Coordinates of C-alpha atoms in Angstrom, one line a residue:
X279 CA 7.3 5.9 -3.7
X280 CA 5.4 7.1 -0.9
X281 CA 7.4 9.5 1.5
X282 CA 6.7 7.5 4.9
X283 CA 6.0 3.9 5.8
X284 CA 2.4 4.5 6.9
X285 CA 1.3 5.6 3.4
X286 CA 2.9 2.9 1.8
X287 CA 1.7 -0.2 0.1
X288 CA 3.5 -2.2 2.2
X289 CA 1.6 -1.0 5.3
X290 CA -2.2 -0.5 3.2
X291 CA -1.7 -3.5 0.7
X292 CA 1.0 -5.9 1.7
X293 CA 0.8 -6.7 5.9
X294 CA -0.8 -10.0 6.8
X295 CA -2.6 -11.4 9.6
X296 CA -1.6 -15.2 10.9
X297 CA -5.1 -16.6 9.5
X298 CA -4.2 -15.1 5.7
X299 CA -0.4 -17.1 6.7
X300 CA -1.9 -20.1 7.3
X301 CA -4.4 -20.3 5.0
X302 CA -1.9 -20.0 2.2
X303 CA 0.2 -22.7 3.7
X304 CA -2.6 -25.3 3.5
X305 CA -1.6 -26.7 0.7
X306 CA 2.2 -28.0 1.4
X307 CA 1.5 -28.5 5.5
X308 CA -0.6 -32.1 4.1
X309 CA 2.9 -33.1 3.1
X310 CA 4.8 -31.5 5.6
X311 CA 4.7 -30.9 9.5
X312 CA 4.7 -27.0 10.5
X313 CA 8.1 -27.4 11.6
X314 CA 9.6 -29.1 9.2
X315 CA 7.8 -26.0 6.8
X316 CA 9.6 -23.5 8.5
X317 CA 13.0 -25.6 8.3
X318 CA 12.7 -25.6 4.6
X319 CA 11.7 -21.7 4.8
X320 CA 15.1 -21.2 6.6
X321 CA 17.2 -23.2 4.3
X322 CA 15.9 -21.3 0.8
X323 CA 19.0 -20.7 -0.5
X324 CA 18.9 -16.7 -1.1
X325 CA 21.8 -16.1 1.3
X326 CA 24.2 -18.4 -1.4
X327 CA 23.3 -16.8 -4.4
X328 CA 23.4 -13.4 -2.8
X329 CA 26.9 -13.9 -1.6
X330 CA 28.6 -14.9 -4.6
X331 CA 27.2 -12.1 -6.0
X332 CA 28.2 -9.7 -3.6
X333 CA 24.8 -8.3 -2.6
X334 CA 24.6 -5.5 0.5
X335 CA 22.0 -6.7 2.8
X336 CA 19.5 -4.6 1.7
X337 CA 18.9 -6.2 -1.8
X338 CA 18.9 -9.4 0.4
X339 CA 16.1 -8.5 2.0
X340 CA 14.4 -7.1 -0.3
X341 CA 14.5 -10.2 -2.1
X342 CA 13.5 -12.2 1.1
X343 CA 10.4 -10.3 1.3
X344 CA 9.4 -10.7 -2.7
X345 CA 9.9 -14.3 -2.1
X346 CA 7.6 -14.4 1.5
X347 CA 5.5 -12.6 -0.5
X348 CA 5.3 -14.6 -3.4
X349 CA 4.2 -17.7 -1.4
X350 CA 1.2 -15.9 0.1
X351 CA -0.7 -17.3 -2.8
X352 CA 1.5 -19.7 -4.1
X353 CA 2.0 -23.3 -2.7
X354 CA 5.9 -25.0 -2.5
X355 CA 4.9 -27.7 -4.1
X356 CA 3.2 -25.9 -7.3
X357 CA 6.2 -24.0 -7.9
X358 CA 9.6 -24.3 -8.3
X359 CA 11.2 -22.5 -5.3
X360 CA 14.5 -22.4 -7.0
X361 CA 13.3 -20.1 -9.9
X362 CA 11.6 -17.8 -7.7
X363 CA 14.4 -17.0 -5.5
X364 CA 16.6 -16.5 -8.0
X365 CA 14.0 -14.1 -10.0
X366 CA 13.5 -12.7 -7.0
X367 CA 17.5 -11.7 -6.4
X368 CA 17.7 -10.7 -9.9
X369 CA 14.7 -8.2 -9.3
X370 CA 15.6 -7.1 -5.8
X371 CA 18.9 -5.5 -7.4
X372 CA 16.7 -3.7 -9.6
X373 CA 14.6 -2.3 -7.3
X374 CA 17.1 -1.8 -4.7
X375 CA 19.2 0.0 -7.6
X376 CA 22.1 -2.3 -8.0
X377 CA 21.7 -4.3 -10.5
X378 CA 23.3 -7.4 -11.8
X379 CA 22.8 -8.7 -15.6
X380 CA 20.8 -11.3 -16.2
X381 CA 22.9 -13.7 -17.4
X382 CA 25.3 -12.9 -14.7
X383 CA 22.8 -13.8 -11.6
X384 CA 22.0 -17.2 -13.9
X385 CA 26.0 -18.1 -14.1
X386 CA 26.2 -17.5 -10.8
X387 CA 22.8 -19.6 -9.3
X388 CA 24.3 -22.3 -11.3
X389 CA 27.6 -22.6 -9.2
X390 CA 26.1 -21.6 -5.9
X391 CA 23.2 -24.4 -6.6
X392 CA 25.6 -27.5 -7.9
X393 CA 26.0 -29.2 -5.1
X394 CA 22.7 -29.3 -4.2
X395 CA 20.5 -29.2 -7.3
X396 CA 23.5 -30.0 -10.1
X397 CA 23.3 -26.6 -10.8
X398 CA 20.5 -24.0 -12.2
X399 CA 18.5 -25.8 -14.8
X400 CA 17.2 -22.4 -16.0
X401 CA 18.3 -20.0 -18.9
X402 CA 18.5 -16.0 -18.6
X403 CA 15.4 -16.3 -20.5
X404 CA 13.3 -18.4 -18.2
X405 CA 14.3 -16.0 -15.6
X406 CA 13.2 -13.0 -17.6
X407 CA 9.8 -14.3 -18.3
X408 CA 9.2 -16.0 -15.0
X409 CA 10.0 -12.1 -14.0
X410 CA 6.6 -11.1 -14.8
X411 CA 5.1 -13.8 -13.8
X412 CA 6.2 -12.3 -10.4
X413 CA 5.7 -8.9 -11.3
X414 CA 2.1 -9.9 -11.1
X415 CA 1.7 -11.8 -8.2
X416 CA 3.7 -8.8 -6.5
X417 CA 0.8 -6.8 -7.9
X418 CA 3.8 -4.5 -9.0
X419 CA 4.0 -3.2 -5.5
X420 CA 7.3 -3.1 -5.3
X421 CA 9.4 -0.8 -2.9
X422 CA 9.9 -2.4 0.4
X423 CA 10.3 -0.8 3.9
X424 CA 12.6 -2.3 6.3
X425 CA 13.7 -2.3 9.7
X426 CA 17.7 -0.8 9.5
X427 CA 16.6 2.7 9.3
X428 CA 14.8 2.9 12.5
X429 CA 17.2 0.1 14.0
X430 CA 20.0 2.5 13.3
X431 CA 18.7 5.8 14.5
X432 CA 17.0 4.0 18.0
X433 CA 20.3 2.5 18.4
X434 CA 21.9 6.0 18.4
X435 CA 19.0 7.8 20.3
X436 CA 20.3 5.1 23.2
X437 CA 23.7 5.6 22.8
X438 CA 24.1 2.3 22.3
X439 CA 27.8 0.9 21.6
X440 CA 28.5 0.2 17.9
X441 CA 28.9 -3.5 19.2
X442 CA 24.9 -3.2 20.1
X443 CA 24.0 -1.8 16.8
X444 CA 25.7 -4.9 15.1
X445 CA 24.6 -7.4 17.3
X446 CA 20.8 -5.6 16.8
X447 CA 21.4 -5.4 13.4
X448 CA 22.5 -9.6 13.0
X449 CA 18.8 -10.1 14.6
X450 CA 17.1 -8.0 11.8
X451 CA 18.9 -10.0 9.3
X452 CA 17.8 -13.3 11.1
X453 CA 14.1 -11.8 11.2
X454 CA 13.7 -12.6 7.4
X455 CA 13.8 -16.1 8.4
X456 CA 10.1 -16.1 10.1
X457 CA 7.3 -14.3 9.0
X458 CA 7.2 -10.8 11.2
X459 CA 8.4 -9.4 7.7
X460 CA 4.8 -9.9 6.2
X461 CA 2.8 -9.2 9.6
X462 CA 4.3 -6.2 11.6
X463 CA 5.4 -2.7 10.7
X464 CA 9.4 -2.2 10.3
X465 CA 10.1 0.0 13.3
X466 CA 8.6 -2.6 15.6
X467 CA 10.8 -5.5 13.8
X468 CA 14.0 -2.6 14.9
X469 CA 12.8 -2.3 18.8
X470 CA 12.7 -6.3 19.1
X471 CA 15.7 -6.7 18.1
X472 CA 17.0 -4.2 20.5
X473 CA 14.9 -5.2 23.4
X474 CA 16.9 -9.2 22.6
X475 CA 19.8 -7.3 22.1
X476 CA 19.6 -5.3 25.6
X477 CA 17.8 -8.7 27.4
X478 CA 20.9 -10.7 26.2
X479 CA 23.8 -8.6 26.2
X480 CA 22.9 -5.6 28.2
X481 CA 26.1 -4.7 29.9
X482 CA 28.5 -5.4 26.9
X483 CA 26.6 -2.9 24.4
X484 CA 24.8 0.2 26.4
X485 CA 25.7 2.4 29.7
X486 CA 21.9 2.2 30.6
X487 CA 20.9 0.2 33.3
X488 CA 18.2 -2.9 33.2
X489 CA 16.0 -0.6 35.0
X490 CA 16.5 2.4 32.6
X491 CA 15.9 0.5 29.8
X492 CA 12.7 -1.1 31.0
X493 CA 11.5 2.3 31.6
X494 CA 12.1 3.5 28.5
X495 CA 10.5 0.4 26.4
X496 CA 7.0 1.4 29.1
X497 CA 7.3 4.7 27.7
X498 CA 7.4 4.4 24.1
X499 CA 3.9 5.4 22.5
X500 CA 4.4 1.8 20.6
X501 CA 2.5 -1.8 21.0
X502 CA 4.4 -3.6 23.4
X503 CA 2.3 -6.7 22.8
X504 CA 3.2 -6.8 19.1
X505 CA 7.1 -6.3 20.5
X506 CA 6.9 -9.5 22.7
X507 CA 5.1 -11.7 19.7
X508 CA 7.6 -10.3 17.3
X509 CA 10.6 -11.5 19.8
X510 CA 9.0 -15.0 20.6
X511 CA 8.3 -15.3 17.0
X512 CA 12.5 -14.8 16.0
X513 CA 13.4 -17.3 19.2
X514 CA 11.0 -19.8 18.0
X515 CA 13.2 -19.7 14.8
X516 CA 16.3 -20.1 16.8
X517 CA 14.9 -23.0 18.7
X518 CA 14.6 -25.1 15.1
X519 CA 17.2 -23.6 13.6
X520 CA 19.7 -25.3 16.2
X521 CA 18.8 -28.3 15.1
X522 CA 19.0 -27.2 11.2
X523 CA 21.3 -29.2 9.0
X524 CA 21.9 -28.1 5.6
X525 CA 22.3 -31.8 4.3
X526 CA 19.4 -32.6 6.3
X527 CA 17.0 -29.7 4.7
X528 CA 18.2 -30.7 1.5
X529 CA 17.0 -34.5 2.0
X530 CA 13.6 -32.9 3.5
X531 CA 13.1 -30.9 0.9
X532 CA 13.4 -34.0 -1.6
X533 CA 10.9 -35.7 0.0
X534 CA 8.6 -33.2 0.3
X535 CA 8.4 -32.6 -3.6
X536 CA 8.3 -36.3 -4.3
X537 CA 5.7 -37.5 -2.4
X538 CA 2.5 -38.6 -3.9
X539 CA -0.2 -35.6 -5.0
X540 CA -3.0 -36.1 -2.5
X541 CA -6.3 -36.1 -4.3
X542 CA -9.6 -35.4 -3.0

């Protein structure tokens, strides 16, 4: 494991640029409309699985990048987005060093998945071979930075209340729903969701003024630019995630896989 983010393979191997995103989205966006792509992307049901398992955010994360990852080269509709979530839980709490049996995370996919799918039509042994299958396309690069560390310790550099850290913290976990995850460094990720968390709730969570604050984003040695795309990124989210409907995704997501291969 390398001993800082910047000599990582995360930061040498594994961050994107938009053209790489959308290029590898070519393929489902004939059968879908970008919006309705990144309502399916929100509704992936990693968050149900990872609860009935009792999984600390971290291992959620984790699992959220593997499965961003994943689709870099990997289409929606050549895959079966249900097995790959759940692989990439069950290998997330290896990595992440809490780890689940095999047949547990399996038991538990197919309750958290009935209502929706009947179920998980997979055995403990699909999911172990399907496992190096992602291994692979991981290219067995496998530990993954995130943004709570340097969340945690800005937050206390600012003396920010431990209502701000929480409400900061809610916007990380809400980050792994768009794509900043694959395109911008972790510690970036952290200061937008401070700067939303200071824009929209300035008064309730730190003793610094507007002013102060402002002054002290204009003197961090960081990219501000990549700050504001990261934040309009995570609102665009919010803006078609109000009008997300889980019964609605599910239909969507139907349709998507059953519409007629276009040839040619």
């Amino acid at each position: 494991m390398a001993a800082n983010y910047w000599a990582s393979t995360q930061q040498n191997h594994w961050i994107q640029d938009r053209w790489a995103l959308a290029t590898s989205r070519e393929e489902d966006l004939k059968y879908l409309s970008e919006a309705d792509y990144v309502k399916l992307r929100i509704w992936f049901l990693i968050q149900k699985l990872a609860k009935r398992l009792q999984l600390r955010q971290q291992v959620i994360a984790t699992a959220n990048v593997y499965f961003k990852r994943f689709y870099i080269n990997n289409s929606l509709r050549s895959t079966d987005p249900l097995l790959v979530l759940v692989t990439c839980v069950y290998l997330a709490t290896k990595i992440e060093e809490c780890p689940v049996h095999i047949k547990m995370v399996t038991q538990e996919a197919r309750h958290a998945f009935q209502a929706e799918f009947n179920g998980f039509p997979y055995d403990s042994s699909k999911v172990a071979e399907f496992e190096f299958y992602l291994l692979e396309e991981l290219e067995f690069y496998l530990i993954v930075w995130h943004p709570y560390r340097s969340l945690t310790q800005i937050c206390h550099e600012l003396g920010m209340k431990e209502s701000g850290i929480q409400y900061a913290w809610f916007i990380v976990n809400d980050s792994y729903k768009t794509d900043v995850c694959l395109l911008y460094p972790p510690h970036l990720i952290a200061l937008s969701a401070i700067y939303i968390t200071v824009v929209l709730n300035q008064h309730h969570h730190t003793d610094m003024t507007e002013r102060d604050m402002k002054q002290w984003f204009a003197d961090l040695n960081v990219d501000i630019n990549a700050i504001i795309e990261i934040t309009q990124e995570i609102f665009s989210v919010y803006d078609i995630w109000s009008d997300w409907k889980e019964d609605k995704a599910l239909l969507l997501y139907k349709e998507f896989r059953n519409k007629p291969s276009i040839t040619g």
